[in-house]
């Protein structure tokens, strides 16, 4: 039962907001100025909005035309310089070395591609990123699958330079407990609370990588072909 007002916008879930901030801070630290960024699988532009907050050249791609339409609307104010393209991550319509950083956030596995197509998407990312440029990949996985994901990235055209854990497992656990009543106003507030997400993250951190559902891999395109 919804307790009045607008339906909750799930892009406001605090764990997602923190993840998007984490990625955009990381990209900001990696990228030169001005940077050419590619956001693959941009969905409705929630992360793209964060990436566009710095004066960069951003291209955002999604397979879904409806998602691209929604992303364009979301970015209408404050997203100057963002170009939207409907495209498949396994067949990107860009030339070689066009970008400094490619972001595949909740990408390869979330897209539910078979292994061969995940490899193809990594090869495509390697092609469109300049030598010395970076890929930032996040994935929502069981902790037992983290090592395999890192190996998968390592097997592509990138060298893994850092692996980060987002310590958000407890947050997603709490979210699952309250899913049946997610439209209740106080539950919406709980889901949207960044301080609560930070607190749960501090507790989850005590469990190391097992306290995470999201892994973030930072990889660098080899400087020579
Ligand atoms: C889970 S959302 C990720 C949203 C965003 N990147 C984030 O981190 O919050 C996955 C998005 O990838 C898109 N997608 C699925 N398969 C794709 C493919 N093969 N190529 C490009 N985008 C794809 C879906 O349409 C969806 O919008």
PDB file of C-alpha atoms and ligand atoms in Angstrom:
ATOM      1  CA  UNK A   1       0.000   0.000   0.000  1.00  0.00           C
ATOM      2  CA  UNK A   2       1.403   3.362  -0.941  1.00  0.00           C
ATOM      3  CA  UNK A   3       1.029   6.031   1.729  1.00  0.00           C
ATOM      4  CA  UNK A   4       0.244   8.900  -0.612  1.00  0.00           C
ATOM      5  CA  UNK A   5       2.322  11.142  -2.886  1.00  0.00           C
ATOM      6  CA  UNK A   6       4.428  10.089  -5.871  1.00  0.00           C
ATOM      7  CA  UNK A   7       5.569   6.469  -6.246  1.00  0.00           C
ATOM      8  CA  UNK A   8       9.118   5.947  -4.973  1.00  0.00           C
ATOM      9  CA  UNK A   9      11.814   6.483  -7.601  1.00  0.00           C
ATOM     10  CA  UNK A  10      14.060   3.449  -7.176  1.00  0.00           C
ATOM     11  CA  UNK A  11      17.065   5.285  -8.593  1.00  0.00           C
ATOM     12  CA  UNK A  12      16.990   7.096  -5.205  1.00  0.00           C
ATOM     13  CA  UNK A  13      17.916   3.889  -3.345  1.00  0.00           C
ATOM     14  CA  UNK A  14      20.807   4.974  -1.178  1.00  0.00           C
ATOM     15  CA  UNK A  15      23.087   2.045  -2.037  1.00  0.00           C
ATOM     16  CA  UNK A  16      22.691   2.931  -5.721  1.00  0.00           C
ATOM     17  CA  UNK A  17      23.317   6.613  -5.066  1.00  0.00           C
ATOM     18  CA  UNK A  18      26.514   5.762  -3.156  1.00  0.00           C
ATOM     19  CA  UNK A  19      27.613   3.350  -5.894  1.00  0.00           C
ATOM     20  CA  UNK A  20      27.091   5.987  -8.564  1.00  0.00           C
ATOM     21  CA  UNK A  21      29.010   8.569  -6.513  1.00  0.00           C
ATOM     22  CA  UNK A  22      31.797   6.051  -5.947  1.00  0.00           C
ATOM     23  CA  UNK A  23      32.097   5.354  -9.687  1.00  0.00           C
ATOM     24  CA  UNK A  24      31.992   8.998 -10.746  1.00  0.00           C
ATOM     25  CA  UNK A  25      34.615   9.954  -8.123  1.00  0.00           C
ATOM     26  CA  UNK A  26      36.791   7.126  -9.394  1.00  0.00           C
ATOM     27  CA  UNK A  27      36.340   8.194 -13.017  1.00  0.00           C
ATOM     28  CA  UNK A  28      37.144  11.785 -12.089  1.00  0.00           C
ATOM     29  CA  UNK A  29      40.389  10.645 -10.461  1.00  0.00           C
ATOM     30  CA  UNK A  30      41.381   8.488 -13.463  1.00  0.00           C
ATOM     31  CA  UNK A  31      40.469  10.727 -16.341  1.00  0.00           C
ATOM     32  CA  UNK A  32      42.483  13.584 -17.841  1.00  0.00           C
ATOM     33  CA  UNK A  33      40.827  16.991 -18.379  1.00  0.00           C
ATOM     34  CA  UNK A  34      38.784  17.243 -20.469  1.00  0.00           C
ATOM     35  CA  UNK A  35      37.895  13.566 -20.537  1.00  0.00           C
ATOM     36  CA  UNK A  36      35.980  11.576 -23.104  1.00  0.00           C
ATOM     37  CA  UNK A  37      33.777   9.125 -21.221  1.00  0.00           C
ATOM     38  CA  UNK A  38      31.645   6.257 -22.468  1.00  0.00           C
ATOM     39  CA  UNK A  39      28.861   4.939 -20.212  1.00  0.00           C
ATOM     40  CA  UNK A  40      27.790   1.540 -21.562  1.00  0.00           C
ATOM     41  CA  UNK A  41      24.412   0.210 -20.435  1.00  0.00           C
ATOM     42  CA  UNK A  42      23.393   3.618 -19.114  1.00  0.00           C
ATOM     43  CA  UNK A  43      19.788   2.594 -18.410  1.00  0.00           C
ATOM     44  CA  UNK A  44      17.738   5.671 -17.476  1.00  0.00           C
ATOM     45  CA  UNK A  45      20.845   7.796 -16.985  1.00  0.00           C
ATOM     46  CA  UNK A  46      21.148   7.653 -13.183  1.00  0.00           C
ATOM     47  CA  UNK A  47      24.929   7.173 -13.298  1.00  0.00           C
ATOM     48  CA  UNK A  48      25.267   9.264 -16.466  1.00  0.00           C
ATOM     49  CA  UNK A  49      23.902  12.210 -14.498  1.00  0.00           C
ATOM     50  CA  UNK A  50      26.772  11.858 -12.006  1.00  0.00           C
ATOM     51  CA  UNK A  51      29.337  11.463 -14.800  1.00  0.00           C
ATOM     52  CA  UNK A  52      27.988  14.535 -16.579  1.00  0.00           C
ATOM     53  CA  UNK A  53      28.334  16.650 -13.430  1.00  0.00           C
ATOM     54  CA  UNK A  54      31.944  17.329 -14.374  1.00  0.00           C
ATOM     55  CA  UNK A  55      32.430  19.217 -17.602  1.00  0.00           C
ATOM     56  CA  UNK A  56      33.295  16.178 -19.692  1.00  0.00           C
ATOM     57  CA  UNK A  57      32.338  14.800 -23.057  1.00  0.00           C
ATOM     58  CA  UNK A  58      30.087  11.859 -22.256  1.00  0.00           C
ATOM     59  CA  UNK A  59      28.502   9.341 -24.595  1.00  0.00           C
ATOM     60  CA  UNK A  60      25.882   7.071 -23.020  1.00  0.00           C
ATOM     61  CA  UNK A  61      24.807   3.859 -24.689  1.00  0.00           C
ATOM     62  CA  UNK A  62      22.001   1.403 -23.996  1.00  0.00           C
ATOM     63  CA  UNK A  63      20.400  -1.451 -25.884  1.00  0.00           C
ATOM     64  CA  UNK A  64      16.954  -0.237 -24.894  1.00  0.00           C
ATOM     65  CA  UNK A  65      15.428   2.627 -26.855  1.00  0.00           C
ATOM     66  CA  UNK A  66      13.025   3.316 -23.958  1.00  0.00           C
ATOM     67  CA  UNK A  67      15.943   3.569 -21.518  1.00  0.00           C
ATOM     68  CA  UNK A  68      17.762   6.010 -23.808  1.00  0.00           C
ATOM     69  CA  UNK A  69      14.606   8.124 -24.077  1.00  0.00           C
ATOM     70  CA  UNK A  70      14.283   8.194 -20.271  1.00  0.00           C
ATOM     71  CA  UNK A  71      17.996   8.975 -19.855  1.00  0.00           C
ATOM     72  CA  UNK A  72      17.760  11.842 -22.317  1.00  0.00           C
ATOM     73  CA  UNK A  73      14.828  13.268 -20.336  1.00  0.00           C
ATOM     74  CA  UNK A  74      16.687  12.862 -17.030  1.00  0.00           C
ATOM     75  CA  UNK A  75      19.734  14.649 -18.414  1.00  0.00           C
ATOM     76  CA  UNK A  76      17.791  17.454 -20.049  1.00  0.00           C
ATOM     77  CA  UNK A  77      18.800  19.826 -17.277  1.00  0.00           C
ATOM     78  CA  UNK A  78      22.405  19.646 -16.178  1.00  0.00           C
ATOM     79  CA  UNK A  79      23.582  17.125 -18.753  1.00  0.00           C
ATOM     80  CA  UNK A  80      25.026  19.398 -21.404  1.00  0.00           C
ATOM     81  CA  UNK A  81      27.535  17.606 -23.565  1.00  0.00           C
ATOM     82  CA  UNK A  82      26.002  14.136 -23.198  1.00  0.00           C
ATOM     83  CA  UNK A  83      25.230  12.224 -26.383  1.00  0.00           C
ATOM     84  CA  UNK A  84      22.888   9.220 -26.264  1.00  0.00           C
ATOM     85  CA  UNK A  85      23.124   6.243 -28.586  1.00  0.00           C
ATOM     86  CA  UNK A  86      21.062   3.055 -28.845  1.00  0.00           C
ATOM     87  CA  UNK A  87      23.657   0.311 -29.277  1.00  0.00           C
ATOM     88  CA  UNK A  88      24.749  -3.130 -28.152  1.00  0.00           C
ATOM     89  CA  UNK A  89      27.812  -3.404 -25.913  1.00  0.00           C
ATOM     90  CA  UNK A  90      29.042  -6.241 -28.131  1.00  0.00           C
ATOM     91  CA  UNK A  91      28.982  -4.043 -31.263  1.00  0.00           C
ATOM     92  CA  UNK A  92      29.784  -0.466 -30.264  1.00  0.00           C
ATOM     93  CA  UNK A  93      29.431   2.019 -33.134  1.00  0.00           C
ATOM     94  CA  UNK A  94      32.598   4.005 -32.332  1.00  0.00           C
ATOM     95  CA  UNK A  95      36.039   4.225 -33.832  1.00  0.00           C
ATOM     96  CA  UNK A  96      39.270   3.058 -32.204  1.00  0.00           C
ATOM     97  CA  UNK A  97      40.669   4.929 -29.185  1.00  0.00           C
ATOM     98  CA  UNK A  98      37.773   7.411 -29.024  1.00  0.00           C
ATOM     99  CA  UNK A  99      37.482   7.451 -25.233  1.00  0.00           C
ATOM    100  CA  UNK A 100      39.668   7.954 -22.178  1.00  0.00           C
ATOM    101  CA  UNK A 101      37.429   5.933 -19.855  1.00  0.00           C
ATOM    102  CA  UNK A 102      34.723   3.383 -20.521  1.00  0.00           C
ATOM    103  CA  UNK A 103      32.280   2.569 -17.721  1.00  0.00           C
ATOM    104  CA  UNK A 104      30.431  -0.747 -17.689  1.00  0.00           C
ATOM    105  CA  UNK A 105      28.506  -0.417 -14.494  1.00  0.00           C
ATOM    106  CA  UNK A 106      26.322  -3.383 -13.570  1.00  0.00           C
ATOM    107  CA  UNK A 107      27.099  -4.452 -17.066  1.00  0.00           C
ATOM    108  CA  UNK A 108      28.636  -7.693 -18.295  1.00  0.00           C
ATOM    109  CA  UNK A 109      26.753 -10.024 -15.932  1.00  0.00           C
ATOM    110  CA  UNK A 110      23.692  -7.840 -15.458  1.00  0.00           C
ATOM    111  CA  UNK A 111      23.230  -7.925 -19.236  1.00  0.00           C
ATOM    112  CA  UNK A 112      22.967 -11.723 -18.947  1.00  0.00           C
ATOM    113  CA  UNK A 113      25.235 -12.293 -21.905  1.00  0.00           C
ATOM    114  CA  UNK A 114      26.770 -15.698 -22.540  1.00  0.00           C
ATOM    115  CA  UNK A 115      30.525 -15.889 -21.818  1.00  0.00           C
ATOM    116  CA  UNK A 116      31.530 -15.441 -25.466  1.00  0.00           C
ATOM    117  CA  UNK A 117      29.513 -12.221 -25.706  1.00  0.00           C
ATOM    118  CA  UNK A 118      30.910 -10.932 -22.424  1.00  0.00           C
ATOM    119  CA  UNK A 119      34.358 -11.433 -23.964  1.00  0.00           C
ATOM    120  CA  UNK A 120      33.192  -9.628 -27.124  1.00  0.00           C
ATOM    121  CA  UNK A 121      31.953  -6.685 -25.025  1.00  0.00           C
ATOM    122  CA  UNK A 122      35.341  -6.453 -23.290  1.00  0.00           C
ATOM    123  CA  UNK A 123      37.120  -6.531 -26.662  1.00  0.00           C
ATOM    124  CA  UNK A 124      34.823  -3.742 -27.874  1.00  0.00           C
ATOM    125  CA  UNK A 125      35.571  -1.687 -24.765  1.00  0.00           C
ATOM    126  CA  UNK A 126      39.293  -2.228 -25.367  1.00  0.00           C
ATOM    127  CA  UNK A 127      38.922  -1.075 -28.962  1.00  0.00           C
ATOM    128  CA  UNK A 128      37.139   2.198 -28.205  1.00  0.00           C
ATOM    129  CA  UNK A 129      39.422   3.159 -25.276  1.00  0.00           C
ATOM    130  CA  UNK A 130      42.766   4.722 -26.087  1.00  0.00           C
ATOM    131  CA  UNK A 131      45.974   2.987 -25.079  1.00  0.00           C
ATOM    132  CA  UNK A 132      46.614   3.895 -21.455  1.00  0.00           C
ATOM    133  CA  UNK A 133      42.923   4.661 -20.924  1.00  0.00           C
ATOM    134  CA  UNK A 134      40.762   2.877 -18.381  1.00  0.00           C
ATOM    135  CA  UNK A 135      37.719   0.690 -17.950  1.00  0.00           C
ATOM    136  CA  UNK A 136      35.654   0.811 -14.761  1.00  0.00           C
ATOM    137  CA  UNK A 137      33.428  -2.211 -14.293  1.00  0.00           C
ATOM    138  CA  UNK A 138      31.036  -2.903 -11.470  1.00  0.00           C
ATOM    139  CA  UNK A 139      29.008  -6.033 -10.976  1.00  0.00           C
ATOM    140  CA  UNK A 140      26.385  -7.232  -8.488  1.00  0.00           C
ATOM    141  CA  UNK A 141      27.511 -10.751  -7.606  1.00  0.00           C
ATOM    142  CA  UNK A 142      27.739 -13.270  -4.816  1.00  0.00           C
ATOM    143  CA  UNK A 143      31.140 -12.790  -3.127  1.00  0.00           C
ATOM    144  CA  UNK A 144      32.099 -16.321  -4.235  1.00  0.00           C
ATOM    145  CA  UNK A 145      31.969 -15.131  -7.863  1.00  0.00           C
ATOM    146  CA  UNK A 146      34.205 -12.056  -7.409  1.00  0.00           C
ATOM    147  CA  UNK A 147      37.514 -13.797  -8.237  1.00  0.00           C
ATOM    148  CA  UNK A 148      36.101 -15.266 -11.442  1.00  0.00           C
ATOM    149  CA  UNK A 149      34.879 -11.844 -12.530  1.00  0.00           C
ATOM    150  CA  UNK A 150      38.338 -10.342 -12.008  1.00  0.00           C
ATOM    151  CA  UNK A 151      39.856 -13.204 -14.057  1.00  0.00           C
ATOM    152  CA  UNK A 152      37.336 -12.552 -16.811  1.00  0.00           C
ATOM    153  CA  UNK A 153      38.365  -8.897 -17.044  1.00  0.00           C
ATOM    154  CA  UNK A 154      42.044  -9.862 -16.888  1.00  0.00           C
ATOM    155  CA  UNK A 155      41.564 -12.228 -19.845  1.00  0.00           C
ATOM    156  CA  UNK A 156      40.394  -9.314 -22.033  1.00  0.00           C
ATOM    157  CA  UNK A 157      42.377  -6.391 -23.460  1.00  0.00           C
ATOM    158  CA  UNK A 158      42.814  -4.713 -20.046  1.00  0.00           C
ATOM    159  CA  UNK A 159      45.260  -5.018 -17.190  1.00  0.00           C
ATOM    160  CA  UNK A 160      43.511  -4.994 -13.823  1.00  0.00           C
ATOM    161  CA  UNK A 161      44.971  -2.188 -11.712  1.00  0.00           C
ATOM    162  CA  UNK A 162      42.607  -2.154  -8.716  1.00  0.00           C
ATOM    163  CA  UNK A 163      39.746  -4.122  -7.236  1.00  0.00           C
ATOM    164  CA  UNK A 164      37.356  -2.405  -4.845  1.00  0.00           C
ATOM    165  CA  UNK A 165      34.465  -3.747  -2.784  1.00  0.00           C
ATOM    166  CA  UNK A 166      31.446  -1.595  -2.054  1.00  0.00           C
ATOM    167  CA  UNK A 167      30.424  -3.214   1.271  1.00  0.00           C
ATOM    168  CA  UNK A 168      26.759  -2.971   0.427  1.00  0.00           C
ATOM    169  CA  UNK A 169      25.676  -6.550   1.243  1.00  0.00           C
ATOM    170  CA  UNK A 170      23.951  -5.607   4.483  1.00  0.00           C
ATOM    171  CA  UNK A 171      22.060  -2.802   2.752  1.00  0.00           C
ATOM    172  CA  UNK A 172      20.677  -5.194   0.128  1.00  0.00           C
ATOM    173  CA  UNK A 173      19.841  -7.697   2.894  1.00  0.00           C
ATOM    174  CA  UNK A 174      17.851  -5.037   4.760  1.00  0.00           C
ATOM    175  CA  UNK A 175      16.169  -4.028   1.516  1.00  0.00           C
ATOM    176  CA  UNK A 176      15.065  -7.622   0.928  1.00  0.00           C
ATOM    177  CA  UNK A 177      13.553  -7.811   4.441  1.00  0.00           C
ATOM    178  CA  UNK A 178      11.346  -4.799   3.722  1.00  0.00           C
ATOM    179  CA  UNK A 179      10.526  -5.509   0.073  1.00  0.00           C
ATOM    180  CA  UNK A 180       6.907  -6.481   0.776  1.00  0.00           C
ATOM    181  CA  UNK A 181       6.242  -3.060   2.333  1.00  0.00           C
ATOM    182  CA  UNK A 182       8.568  -1.014   0.142  1.00  0.00           C
ATOM    183  CA  UNK A 183       5.838   1.520  -0.665  1.00  0.00           C
ATOM    184  CA  UNK A 184       5.367   2.496   2.959  1.00  0.00           C
ATOM    185  CA  UNK A 185       6.594   6.014   3.462  1.00  0.00           C
ATOM    186  CA  UNK A 186       9.047   5.226   6.281  1.00  0.00           C
ATOM    187  CA  UNK A 187      10.472   2.279   4.302  1.00  0.00           C
ATOM    188  CA  UNK A 188      10.978   4.582   1.317  1.00  0.00           C
ATOM    189  CA  UNK A 189      12.815   6.966   3.627  1.00  0.00           C
ATOM    190  CA  UNK A 190      14.933   4.095   4.921  1.00  0.00           C
ATOM    191  CA  UNK A 191      15.807   3.009   1.358  1.00  0.00           C
ATOM    192  CA  UNK A 192      16.671   6.571   0.374  1.00  0.00           C
ATOM    193  CA  UNK A 193      18.756   7.347   3.466  1.00  0.00           C
ATOM    194  CA  UNK A 194      22.436   7.820   2.612  1.00  0.00           C
ATOM    195  CA  UNK A 195      23.461   8.003   6.328  1.00  0.00           C
ATOM    196  CA  UNK A 196      21.745   4.627   6.936  1.00  0.00           C
ATOM    197  CA  UNK A 197      23.481   3.131   3.871  1.00  0.00           C
ATOM    198  CA  UNK A 198      26.832   4.491   5.119  1.00  0.00           C
ATOM    199  CA  UNK A 199      26.245   3.013   8.574  1.00  0.00           C
ATOM    200  CA  UNK A 200      25.340  -0.403   7.131  1.00  0.00           C
ATOM    201  CA  UNK A 201      28.414  -0.127   4.913  1.00  0.00           C
ATOM    202  CA  UNK A 202      30.670   0.474   7.935  1.00  0.00           C
ATOM    203  CA  UNK A 203      29.315  -2.677   9.596  1.00  0.00           C
ATOM    204  CA  UNK A 204      29.578  -4.725   6.367  1.00  0.00           C
ATOM    205  CA  UNK A 205      33.193  -3.570   5.920  1.00  0.00           C
ATOM    206  CA  UNK A 206      34.100  -5.613   9.020  1.00  0.00           C
ATOM    207  CA  UNK A 207      33.400  -8.725   6.908  1.00  0.00           C
ATOM    208  CA  UNK A 208      35.863  -7.717   4.175  1.00  0.00           C
ATOM    209  CA  UNK A 209      34.865  -8.636   0.644  1.00  0.00           C
ATOM    210  CA  UNK A 210      32.159 -10.952   2.015  1.00  0.00           C
ATOM    211  CA  UNK A 211      30.375  -7.808   3.159  1.00  0.00           C
ATOM    212  CA  UNK A 212      29.933  -6.743  -0.465  1.00  0.00           C
ATOM    213  CA  UNK A 213      27.515  -7.544  -3.240  1.00  0.00           C
ATOM    214  CA  UNK A 214      29.183  -5.098  -5.600  1.00  0.00           C
ATOM    215  CA  UNK A 215      32.704  -5.451  -6.867  1.00  0.00           C
ATOM    216  CA  UNK A 216      34.398  -2.671  -8.825  1.00  0.00           C
ATOM    217  CA  UNK A 217      37.298  -3.498 -11.124  1.00  0.00           C
ATOM    218  CA  UNK A 218      39.523  -0.742 -12.491  1.00  0.00           C
ATOM    219  CA  UNK A 219      41.480  -1.837 -15.529  1.00  0.00           C
ATOM    220  CA  UNK A 220      43.925  -0.159 -17.863  1.00  0.00           C
ATOM    221  CA  UNK A 221      44.213  -0.588 -21.604  1.00  0.00           C
ATOM    222  CA  UNK A 222      47.701  -1.800 -22.417  1.00  0.00           C
ATOM    223  CA  UNK A 223      49.814   1.063 -23.785  1.00  0.00           C
ATOM    224  CA  UNK A 224      50.863  -0.948 -26.845  1.00  0.00           C
ATOM    225  CA  UNK A 225      48.710  -3.074 -29.175  1.00  0.00           C
TER     226      UNK A 225
HETATM  227  C1  LIG B   1      21.285  -2.821 -14.422  1.00  0.00           C
HETATM  228  S1  LIG B   1      21.144  -1.601 -15.662  1.00  0.00           S
HETATM  229  C2  LIG B   1      22.646  -0.711 -15.307  1.00  0.00           C
HETATM  230  C3  LIG B   1      22.374   0.734 -15.155  1.00  0.00           C
HETATM  231  C4  LIG B   1      23.556   1.627 -14.826  1.00  0.00           C
HETATM  232  N1  LIG B   1      24.719   1.382 -15.660  1.00  0.00           N
HETATM  233  C5  LIG B   1      23.927   1.543 -13.371  1.00  0.00           C
HETATM  234  O1  LIG B   1      25.049   1.157 -13.054  1.00  0.00           O
HETATM  235  O2  LIG B   1      23.096   1.898 -12.532  1.00  0.00           O
HETATM  236  C6  LIG B   1      21.571  -2.479 -17.129  1.00  0.00           C
HETATM  237  C7  LIG B   1      21.269  -1.725 -18.423  1.00  0.00           C
HETATM  238  O3  LIG B   1      22.019  -2.354 -19.477  1.00  0.00           O
HETATM  239  C8  LIG B   1      21.204  -2.404 -20.636  1.00  0.00           C
HETATM  240  N2  LIG B   1      21.690  -3.498 -21.487  1.00  0.00           N
HETATM  241  C9  LIG B   1      21.342  -4.811 -21.434  1.00  0.00           C
HETATM  242  N3  LIG B   1      22.024  -5.500 -22.361  1.00  0.00           N
HETATM  243  C10 LIG B   1      22.814  -4.608 -23.016  1.00  0.00           C
HETATM  244  C11 LIG B   1      23.729  -4.720 -24.092  1.00  0.00           C
HETATM  245  N4  LIG B   1      24.011  -5.895 -24.670  1.00  0.00           N
HETATM  246  N5  LIG B   1      24.339  -3.602 -24.531  1.00  0.00           N
HETATM  247  C12 LIG B   1      24.085  -2.403 -23.950  1.00  0.00           C
HETATM  248  N6  LIG B   1      23.216  -2.227 -22.926  1.00  0.00           N
HETATM  249  C13 LIG B   1      22.593  -3.330 -22.469  1.00  0.00           C
HETATM  250  C14 LIG B   1      19.795  -2.601 -20.140  1.00  0.00           C
HETATM  251  O4  LIG B   1      18.867  -2.123 -21.111  1.00  0.00           O
HETATM  252  C15 LIG B   1      19.804  -1.773 -18.848  1.00  0.00           C
HETATM  253  O5  LIG B   1      19.350  -0.476 -19.097  1.00  0.00           O
END
